[in-house]
Amino acid sequence: MNVKPANLPDVDAAWRFLLFNWIVVGAMTATLVLSVMVTNFSIGLTGVLVAIGYVGIYAGFAHANARSPKRRDPQVMFVLGATAQIVLTTAVMAPMTYVAAATNFPMQDAALLAVDRAMGLDWAAYVHYVDTRPALASWLNVGYAMIGWPLFAIPVFLAAKRRYQRIEEFTFAFVAALAATTIISALVPAIGVYQQIGLDPGTLKNINPGAYLDQLRDLPPTREGVLRHLDLLGLGGIVTFPSFHAASAVLFAWALWPVKWMRPVALLANGAMLAATPVNGGHYFIDVFAGVAIAVLAIVAVRRIGQVIERRRMGFVLPRPMLPAIVPAE
């Protein structure tokens, strides 16, 4: 079998991007800690310890591998490192959505519904169309619930193609999109369209509106100051506008695009997530459009940041000597 070393410039650039991402994620973590300190929120210790343990193990192995003079493997470095950053980001930003909601700005459901109607979009008709077609509703139920698995699968698939910098670009875009949706949700709070149009989700026969019901359960007491103790293991985030599910669908499809055999799967799965967002999450159509726009902006931003990191070392250099992984030649 012919072998060739991994692309060293790509590995070095990806490593610098990984370390840059740690700075970004660290700043977000510090923001959460400060927010908890200056408010009356508290976070359950069990969830914190689980998150710290998970992130610590993955990040520790990634950085130990990077510093190993004999066993350094870019696939290990970037899969474990990126996974640690993504897990830490979700652990930080889920409670941050509650802190954001506690700012208690005026609700904007009426305005969001008015925008949908001004565009000529009939949300109730869309829900009825989906709910009366069991096969379609089941497909969208699965699509909406798939938001978690790509976060772990994407680094693995990209590492197999030795697209290490794309792993780090995806990680940054994911972090940026999640931060943006959280901040905007504080300024444009909304609870969702079911309540706004007076439709009881309990009457639905085939659609699973569980995410909307979680929002309905947690958002009002958060805004009223009643819900202040947060368990990381039970939080899903309470964001309506913009939709992070919609942003994720675009980011996942973009991230997997370099893996040619995954393109049809990515389009099918993420298309289902996008189509399910209004009905399963109780989102307005404008929420979906805004989420897509945020994902596009995050991709544009991360590509430019990646170009800068490729040109500048910024002090983030892999320990030497660099021993490239041996991988099959294509």
mmCIF file of C-alpha atoms in Angstrom:
data_model
loop_
_atom_site.group_PDB
_atom_site.id
_atom_site.type_symbol
_atom_site.label_atom_id
_atom_site.label_comp_id
_atom_site.label_asym_id
_atom_site.label_seq_id
_atom_site.Cartn_x
_atom_site.Cartn_y
_atom_site.Cartn_z
ATOM 1 C CA MET A 1 0.000 0.000 0.000
ATOM 2 C CA ASN A 2 1.353 3.398 -0.948
ATOM 3 C CA VAL A 3 1.450 5.953 1.861
ATOM 4 C CA LYS A 4 1.984 9.644 2.089
ATOM 5 C CA PRO A 5 2.122 12.095 5.005
ATOM 6 C CA ALA A 6 -0.800 14.256 5.947
ATOM 7 C CA ASN A 7 -0.790 17.785 4.532
ATOM 8 C CA LEU A 8 1.437 19.655 6.989
ATOM 9 C CA PRO A 9 0.339 23.209 6.106
ATOM 10 C CA ASP A 10 -3.314 22.224 6.578
ATOM 11 C CA VAL A 11 -2.522 20.517 9.889
ATOM 12 C CA ASP A 12 -0.610 23.545 11.191
ATOM 13 C CA ALA A 13 -3.327 25.979 10.068
ATOM 14 C CA ALA A 14 -6.016 23.772 11.589
ATOM 15 C CA TRP A 15 -4.080 23.571 14.848
ATOM 16 C CA ARG A 16 -3.870 27.350 15.036
ATOM 17 C CA PHE A 17 -7.593 27.549 14.333
ATOM 18 C CA LEU A 18 -8.299 24.985 17.074
ATOM 19 C CA LEU A 19 -6.388 27.041 19.616
ATOM 20 C CA PHE A 20 -8.138 30.208 18.427
ATOM 21 C CA ASN A 21 -11.459 28.426 18.959
ATOM 22 C CA TRP A 22 -10.443 27.641 22.528
ATOM 23 C CA ILE A 23 -10.020 31.365 23.144
ATOM 24 C CA VAL A 24 -13.515 32.031 21.762
ATOM 25 C CA VAL A 25 -15.150 29.211 23.721
ATOM 26 C CA GLY A 26 -13.239 30.240 26.853
ATOM 27 C CA ALA A 27 -14.562 33.793 26.513
ATOM 28 C CA MET A 28 -18.113 32.442 26.226
ATOM 29 C CA THR A 29 -17.596 30.302 29.326
ATOM 30 C CA ALA A 30 -16.310 33.313 31.250
ATOM 31 C CA THR A 31 -19.387 35.260 30.125
ATOM 32 C CA LEU A 32 -21.685 32.580 31.548
ATOM 33 C CA VAL A 33 -19.793 32.483 34.832
ATOM 34 C CA LEU A 34 -19.973 36.270 35.135
ATOM 35 C CA SER A 35 -23.675 36.259 34.227
ATOM 36 C CA VAL A 36 -24.441 33.726 36.950
ATOM 37 C CA MET A 37 -22.408 35.721 39.472
ATOM 38 C CA VAL A 38 -24.255 39.005 38.828
ATOM 39 C CA THR A 39 -27.755 37.485 38.611
ATOM 40 C CA ASN A 40 -29.786 35.178 40.804
ATOM 41 C CA PHE A 41 -29.345 32.206 38.483
ATOM 42 C CA SER A 42 -27.686 29.030 39.718
ATOM 43 C CA ILE A 43 -26.546 25.919 37.866
ATOM 44 C CA GLY A 44 -26.762 22.368 39.209
ATOM 45 C CA LEU A 45 -23.416 20.926 40.277
ATOM 46 C CA THR A 46 -24.002 17.483 38.755
ATOM 47 C CA GLY A 47 -24.404 18.837 35.237
ATOM 48 C CA VAL A 48 -21.360 21.062 35.640
ATOM 49 C CA LEU A 49 -19.200 18.151 36.782
ATOM 50 C CA VAL A 50 -20.395 15.956 33.913
ATOM 51 C CA ALA A 51 -19.608 18.688 31.388
ATOM 52 C CA ILE A 52 -16.188 19.396 32.908
ATOM 53 C CA GLY A 53 -15.322 15.690 32.976
ATOM 54 C CA TYR A 54 -16.405 15.080 29.379
ATOM 55 C CA VAL A 55 -14.671 18.144 27.993
ATOM 56 C CA GLY A 56 -11.579 17.574 30.116
ATOM 57 C CA ILE A 57 -11.102 14.000 28.896
ATOM 58 C CA TYR A 58 -11.574 14.831 25.226
ATOM 59 C CA ALA A 59 -9.511 18.019 25.304
ATOM 60 C CA GLY A 60 -6.802 16.360 27.403
ATOM 61 C CA PHE A 61 -6.352 13.468 24.990
ATOM 62 C CA ALA A 62 -6.381 15.844 22.006
ATOM 63 C CA HIS A 63 -3.650 18.067 23.394
ATOM 64 C CA ALA A 64 -1.618 15.143 24.756
ATOM 65 C CA ASN A 65 -1.669 13.608 21.295
ATOM 66 C CA ALA A 66 -0.573 16.902 19.742
ATOM 67 C CA ARG A 67 2.454 17.008 22.017
ATOM 68 C CA SER A 68 3.420 13.381 21.606
ATOM 69 C CA PRO A 69 6.650 13.084 19.575
ATOM 70 C CA LYS A 70 5.847 9.487 18.528
ATOM 71 C CA ARG A 71 2.079 9.023 18.361
ATOM 72 C CA ARG A 72 0.845 12.313 16.996
ATOM 73 C CA ASP A 73 -2.218 11.769 14.795
ATOM 74 C CA PRO A 74 -4.119 14.728 13.320
ATOM 75 C CA GLN A 75 -7.333 12.723 13.271
ATOM 76 C CA VAL A 76 -7.174 12.219 17.033
ATOM 77 C CA MET A 77 -6.149 15.816 17.656
ATOM 78 C CA PHE A 78 -8.936 17.437 15.701
ATOM 79 C CA VAL A 79 -11.813 15.003 16.258
ATOM 80 C CA LEU A 80 -11.367 14.995 20.034
ATOM 81 C CA GLY A 81 -10.461 18.681 20.238
ATOM 82 C CA ALA A 82 -13.406 19.867 18.160
ATOM 83 C CA THR A 83 -15.826 17.558 19.990
ATOM 84 C CA ALA A 84 -14.660 18.969 23.319
ATOM 85 C CA GLN A 85 -15.221 22.525 22.084
ATOM 86 C CA ILE A 86 -18.687 21.748 20.712
ATOM 87 C CA VAL A 87 -19.778 20.010 23.920
ATOM 88 C CA LEU A 88 -18.494 22.883 26.045
ATOM 89 C CA THR A 89 -20.248 25.394 23.787
ATOM 90 C CA THR A 90 -23.611 23.652 24.134
ATOM 91 C CA ALA A 91 -23.113 23.305 27.890
ATOM 92 C CA VAL A 92 -22.441 27.046 28.134
ATOM 93 C CA MET A 93 -24.995 28.403 25.686
ATOM 94 C CA ALA A 94 -28.002 26.342 26.809
ATOM 95 C CA PRO A 95 -28.138 28.141 30.195
ATOM 96 C CA MET A 96 -27.193 31.408 28.477
ATOM 97 C CA THR A 97 -30.490 31.257 26.559
ATOM 98 C CA TYR A 98 -32.258 31.373 29.932
ATOM 99 C CA VAL A 99 -30.136 34.288 31.107
ATOM 100 C CA ALA A 100 -30.944 36.057 27.834
ATOM 101 C CA ALA A 101 -34.660 35.408 28.263
ATOM 102 C CA ALA A 102 -34.534 36.875 31.772
ATOM 103 C CA THR A 103 -33.810 40.319 30.309
ATOM 104 C CA ASN A 104 -37.586 40.350 29.791
ATOM 105 C CA PHE A 105 -37.837 42.563 26.726
ATOM 106 C CA PRO A 106 -41.374 42.909 25.307
ATOM 107 C CA MET A 107 -42.633 39.823 23.512
ATOM 108 C CA GLN A 108 -42.642 40.045 19.714
ATOM 109 C CA ASP A 109 -44.944 37.177 18.704
ATOM 110 C CA ALA A 110 -47.527 39.482 17.132
ATOM 111 C CA ALA A 111 -44.870 41.221 15.041
ATOM 112 C CA LEU A 112 -43.316 37.942 13.877
ATOM 113 C CA LEU A 113 -46.703 36.531 12.873
ATOM 114 C CA ALA A 114 -47.469 39.772 11.032
ATOM 115 C CA VAL A 115 -44.249 39.393 9.046
ATOM 116 C CA ASP A 116 -45.210 35.838 8.070
ATOM 117 C CA ARG A 117 -48.617 36.993 6.904
ATOM 118 C CA ALA A 118 -47.141 39.950 5.023
ATOM 119 C CA MET A 119 -45.059 37.435 3.068
ATOM 120 C CA GLY A 120 -48.239 35.518 2.263
ATOM 121 C CA LEU A 121 -47.242 32.470 4.344
ATOM 122 C CA ASP A 122 -50.067 30.546 6.040
ATOM 123 C CA TRP A 123 -48.592 28.756 9.021
ATOM 124 C CA ALA A 124 -51.828 27.031 10.063
ATOM 125 C CA ALA A 125 -52.285 25.591 6.570
ATOM 126 C CA TYR A 126 -48.717 24.242 6.622
ATOM 127 C CA VAL A 127 -49.246 22.537 9.989
ATOM 128 C CA HIS A 128 -52.538 21.019 8.790
ATOM 129 C CA TYR A 129 -50.875 19.779 5.606
ATOM 130 C CA VAL A 130 -48.089 18.025 7.540
ATOM 131 C CA ASP A 131 -50.280 16.655 10.342
ATOM 132 C CA THR A 132 -52.706 15.000 7.933
ATOM 133 C CA ARG A 133 -49.882 13.081 6.249
ATOM 134 C CA PRO A 134 -48.456 10.593 8.784
ATOM 135 C CA ALA A 135 -45.459 9.569 6.668
ATOM 136 C CA LEU A 136 -44.402 13.178 6.111
ATOM 137 C CA ALA A 137 -44.947 14.072 9.774
ATOM 138 C CA SER A 138 -42.860 11.085 10.906
ATOM 139 C CA TRP A 139 -40.033 12.077 8.565
ATOM 140 C CA LEU A 140 -40.052 15.640 9.889
ATOM 141 C CA ASN A 141 -40.225 14.422 13.504
ATOM 142 C CA VAL A 142 -37.044 12.443 12.922
ATOM 143 C CA GLY A 143 -35.435 15.312 11.028
ATOM 144 C CA TYR A 144 -36.069 17.808 13.814
ATOM 145 C CA ALA A 145 -34.668 15.456 16.457
ATOM 146 C CA MET A 146 -31.451 14.879 14.488
ATOM 147 C CA ILE A 147 -29.808 18.133 15.563
ATOM 148 C CA GLY A 148 -27.473 16.367 17.986
ATOM 149 C CA TRP A 149 -25.784 13.554 16.050
ATOM 150 C CA PRO A 150 -24.082 15.633 13.307
ATOM 151 C CA LEU A 151 -22.121 17.492 15.982
ATOM 152 C CA PHE A 152 -20.229 14.269 16.703
ATOM 153 C CA ALA A 153 -20.305 12.791 13.196
ATOM 154 C CA ILE A 154 -19.038 15.818 11.264
ATOM 155 C CA PRO A 155 -15.535 15.898 12.829
ATOM 156 C CA VAL A 156 -15.166 12.171 12.197
ATOM 157 C CA PHE A 157 -16.200 12.345 8.533
ATOM 158 C CA LEU A 158 -14.048 15.397 7.842
ATOM 159 C CA ALA A 159 -11.036 13.894 9.613
ATOM 160 C CA ALA A 160 -11.367 10.799 7.444
ATOM 161 C CA LYS A 161 -10.993 13.115 4.427
ATOM 162 C CA ARG A 162 -8.138 14.972 6.170
ATOM 163 C CA ARG A 163 -10.137 18.211 6.024
ATOM 164 C CA TYR A 164 -8.827 19.350 9.388
ATOM 165 C CA GLN A 165 -9.246 23.061 8.841
ATOM 166 C CA ARG A 166 -12.870 22.529 7.778
ATOM 167 C CA ILE A 167 -13.433 20.822 11.152
ATOM 168 C CA GLU A 168 -12.234 23.934 12.950
ATOM 169 C CA GLU A 169 -14.129 26.246 10.607
ATOM 170 C CA PHE A 170 -17.323 24.323 11.315
ATOM 171 C CA THR A 171 -16.679 24.496 15.048
ATOM 172 C CA PHE A 172 -16.252 28.265 14.941
ATOM 173 C CA ALA A 173 -19.308 28.744 12.704
ATOM 174 C CA PHE A 174 -21.390 26.623 15.073
ATOM 175 C CA VAL A 175 -20.199 28.626 18.077
ATOM 176 C CA ALA A 176 -20.779 31.958 16.338
ATOM 177 C CA ALA A 177 -24.277 31.022 15.132
ATOM 178 C CA LEU A 178 -25.320 29.780 18.564
ATOM 179 C CA ALA A 179 -24.041 32.952 20.228
ATOM 180 C CA ALA A 180 -25.780 35.150 17.662
ATOM 181 C CA THR A 181 -29.151 33.425 17.986
ATOM 182 C CA THR A 182 -28.941 33.644 21.782
ATOM 183 C CA ILE A 183 -28.184 37.369 21.774
ATOM 184 C CA ILE A 184 -30.885 38.175 19.230
ATOM 185 C CA SER A 185 -33.430 36.053 21.108
ATOM 186 C CA ALA A 186 -32.983 38.357 24.101
ATOM 187 C CA LEU A 187 -33.781 41.399 21.971
ATOM 188 C CA VAL A 188 -36.655 39.779 20.043
ATOM 189 C CA PRO A 189 -38.234 37.338 22.526
ATOM 190 C CA ALA A 190 -41.129 35.159 21.433
ATOM 191 C CA ILE A 191 -42.798 31.999 22.685
ATOM 192 C CA GLY A 192 -43.916 30.497 19.376
ATOM 193 C CA VAL A 193 -46.699 30.454 16.892
ATOM 194 C CA TYR A 194 -49.013 27.809 18.401
ATOM 195 C CA GLN A 195 -49.988 30.071 21.265
ATOM 196 C CA GLN A 196 -50.147 33.154 19.058
ATOM 197 C CA ILE A 197 -52.793 31.703 16.726
ATOM 198 C CA GLY A 198 -54.633 29.806 19.474
ATOM 199 C CA LEU A 199 -53.871 26.294 18.227
ATOM 200 C CA ASP A 200 -53.592 23.632 20.929
ATOM 201 C CA PRO A 201 -50.610 21.392 20.036
ATOM 202 C CA GLY A 202 -52.331 18.606 21.944
ATOM 203 C CA THR A 203 -54.787 18.292 19.072
ATOM 204 C CA LEU A 204 -52.076 17.300 16.617
ATOM 205 C CA LYS A 205 -52.228 13.676 15.559
ATOM 206 C CA ASN A 206 -48.837 13.071 13.956
ATOM 207 C CA ILE A 207 -46.570 16.066 14.643
ATOM 208 C CA ASN A 208 -44.396 15.936 17.748
ATOM 209 C CA PRO A 209 -44.257 19.506 19.157
ATOM 210 C CA GLY A 210 -42.096 18.536 22.138
ATOM 211 C CA ALA A 211 -39.556 21.313 21.607
ATOM 212 C CA TYR A 212 -42.318 23.912 21.554
ATOM 213 C CA LEU A 213 -43.829 22.473 24.745
ATOM 214 C CA ASP A 214 -40.439 22.717 26.460
ATOM 215 C CA GLN A 215 -40.325 26.384 25.444
ATOM 216 C CA LEU A 216 -43.862 26.895 26.729
ATOM 217 C CA ARG A 217 -42.887 25.300 30.037
ATOM 218 C CA ASP A 218 -39.652 27.208 30.665
ATOM 219 C CA LEU A 219 -39.895 30.631 29.001
ATOM 220 C CA PRO A 220 -42.728 32.224 31.033
ATOM 221 C CA PRO A 221 -41.277 31.339 34.486
ATOM 222 C CA THR A 222 -37.829 32.463 33.313
ATOM 223 C CA ARG A 223 -39.163 35.848 32.241
ATOM 224 C CA GLU A 224 -41.179 36.134 35.465
ATOM 225 C CA GLY A 225 -38.134 35.440 37.654
ATOM 226 C CA VAL A 226 -39.456 32.132 38.984
ATOM 227 C CA LEU A 227 -37.144 29.722 37.159
ATOM 228 C CA ARG A 228 -33.601 30.464 38.266
ATOM 229 C CA HIS A 229 -31.998 27.090 39.023
ATOM 230 C CA LEU A 230 -30.765 25.367 35.874
ATOM 231 C CA ASP A 231 -29.809 21.735 35.389
ATOM 232 C CA LEU A 232 -27.432 21.379 32.437
ATOM 233 C CA LEU A 233 -28.570 17.803 31.840
ATOM 234 C CA GLY A 234 -32.170 18.894 31.261
ATOM 235 C CA LEU A 235 -31.837 22.097 29.226
ATOM 236 C CA GLY A 236 -32.599 22.373 25.543
ATOM 237 C CA GLY A 237 -32.363 26.116 25.036
ATOM 238 C CA ILE A 238 -35.307 28.517 24.741
ATOM 239 C CA VAL A 239 -34.853 30.425 21.495
ATOM 240 C CA THR A 240 -37.597 31.244 18.995
ATOM 241 C CA PHE A 241 -36.240 34.043 16.799
ATOM 242 C CA PRO A 242 -33.919 33.308 15.060
ATOM 243 C CA SER A 243 -34.216 29.528 14.787
ATOM 244 C CA PHE A 244 -31.018 27.733 15.707
ATOM 245 C CA HIS A 245 -32.399 24.535 14.170
ATOM 246 C CA ALA A 246 -32.582 26.353 10.832
ATOM 247 C CA ALA A 247 -29.049 27.694 11.251
ATOM 248 C CA SER A 248 -27.798 24.218 12.177
ATOM 249 C CA ALA A 249 -29.371 22.623 9.102
ATOM 250 C CA VAL A 250 -27.406 24.966 6.843
ATOM 251 C CA LEU A 251 -24.173 24.614 8.814
ATOM 252 C CA PHE A 252 -24.354 20.806 8.860
ATOM 253 C CA ALA A 253 -24.932 20.583 5.120
ATOM 254 C CA TRP A 254 -22.085 23.023 4.437
ATOM 255 C CA ALA A 255 -19.697 21.202 6.766
ATOM 256 C CA LEU A 256 -20.320 17.803 5.156
ATOM 257 C CA TRP A 257 -20.162 19.035 1.567
ATOM 258 C CA PRO A 258 -16.479 18.039 1.063
ATOM 259 C CA VAL A 259 -17.496 14.404 1.749
ATOM 260 C CA LYS A 260 -19.056 13.606 -1.625
ATOM 261 C CA TRP A 261 -20.860 10.407 -0.648
ATOM 262 C CA MET A 262 -22.461 12.240 2.290
ATOM 263 C CA ARG A 263 -23.935 15.048 0.179
ATOM 264 C CA PRO A 264 -27.269 13.328 -0.596
ATOM 265 C CA VAL A 265 -27.612 12.229 3.025
ATOM 266 C CA ALA A 266 -26.784 15.715 4.298
ATOM 267 C CA LEU A 267 -29.269 17.369 1.959
ATOM 268 C CA LEU A 268 -32.045 14.909 2.820
ATOM 269 C CA ALA A 269 -31.502 14.964 6.576
ATOM 270 C CA ASN A 270 -30.940 18.686 6.927
ATOM 271 C CA GLY A 271 -33.755 19.446 4.509
ATOM 272 C CA ALA A 272 -36.028 17.510 6.862
ATOM 273 C CA MET A 273 -34.730 19.503 9.830
ATOM 274 C CA LEU A 274 -35.362 22.770 8.022
ATOM 275 C CA ALA A 275 -38.883 21.769 6.954
ATOM 276 C CA ALA A 276 -39.678 20.515 10.467
ATOM 277 C CA THR A 277 -38.597 23.666 12.256
ATOM 278 C CA PRO A 278 -41.931 25.556 11.964
ATOM 279 C CA VAL A 279 -44.163 22.641 12.988
ATOM 280 C CA ASN A 280 -42.053 20.766 15.549
ATOM 281 C CA GLY A 281 -40.499 23.823 17.146
ATOM 282 C CA GLY A 282 -43.488 26.128 16.810
ATOM 283 C CA HIS A 283 -41.354 28.615 14.883
ATOM 284 C CA TYR A 284 -42.594 31.377 12.642
ATOM 285 C CA PHE A 285 -41.379 31.190 9.062
ATOM 286 C CA ILE A 286 -39.391 34.381 9.611
ATOM 287 C CA ASP A 287 -37.528 32.542 12.395
ATOM 288 C CA VAL A 288 -36.382 30.008 9.815
ATOM 289 C CA PHE A 289 -35.287 32.651 7.295
ATOM 290 C CA ALA A 290 -33.380 34.517 10.007
ATOM 291 C CA GLY A 291 -31.657 31.313 11.146
ATOM 292 C CA VAL A 292 -30.567 30.543 7.595
ATOM 293 C CA ALA A 293 -29.216 34.093 7.223
ATOM 294 C CA ILE A 294 -27.187 33.768 10.422
ATOM 295 C CA ALA A 295 -25.689 30.490 9.202
ATOM 296 C CA VAL A 296 -24.684 32.076 5.892
ATOM 297 C CA LEU A 297 -23.082 35.025 7.671
ATOM 298 C CA ALA A 298 -21.236 32.662 10.019
ATOM 299 C CA ILE A 299 -19.858 30.710 7.044
ATOM 300 C CA VAL A 300 -18.695 33.896 5.307
ATOM 301 C CA ALA A 301 -17.069 35.129 8.515
ATOM 302 C CA VAL A 302 -15.338 31.855 9.286
ATOM 303 C CA ARG A 303 -13.897 31.555 5.793
ATOM 304 C CA ARG A 304 -12.293 34.963 6.136
ATOM 305 C CA ILE A 305 -10.986 34.188 9.603
ATOM 306 C CA GLY A 306 -9.569 30.934 8.259
ATOM 307 C CA GLN A 307 -7.705 32.813 5.543
ATOM 308 C CA VAL A 308 -6.176 35.121 8.132
ATOM 309 C CA ILE A 309 -5.135 32.193 10.333
ATOM 310 C CA GLU A 310 -3.568 30.437 7.345
ATOM 311 C CA ARG A 311 -1.424 33.512 6.636
ATOM 312 C CA ARG A 312 -0.457 34.264 10.222
ATOM 313 C CA ARG A 313 0.900 31.952 12.851
ATOM 314 C CA MET A 314 -0.471 34.158 15.650
ATOM 315 C CA GLY A 315 1.862 32.386 18.074
ATOM 316 C CA PHE A 316 -0.055 29.101 17.882
ATOM 317 C CA VAL A 317 2.472 26.554 16.632
ATOM 318 C CA LEU A 318 2.432 22.793 16.936
ATOM 319 C CA PRO A 319 5.202 21.447 19.163
ATOM 320 C CA ARG A 320 8.163 20.266 17.095
ATOM 321 C CA PRO A 321 9.347 18.001 15.630
ATOM 322 C CA MET A 322 6.171 17.488 13.632
ATOM 323 C CA LEU A 323 5.621 13.828 12.851
ATOM 324 C CA PRO A 324 2.835 13.561 10.289
ATOM 325 C CA ALA A 325 0.340 10.758 10.436
ATOM 326 C CA ILE A 326 0.744 8.094 7.765
ATOM 327 C CA VAL A 327 -2.439 7.736 5.769
ATOM 328 C CA PRO A 328 -3.364 5.802 2.643
ATOM 329 C CA ALA A 329 -2.580 7.577 -0.620
ATOM 330 C CA GLU A 330 -5.552 8.499 -2.741
#
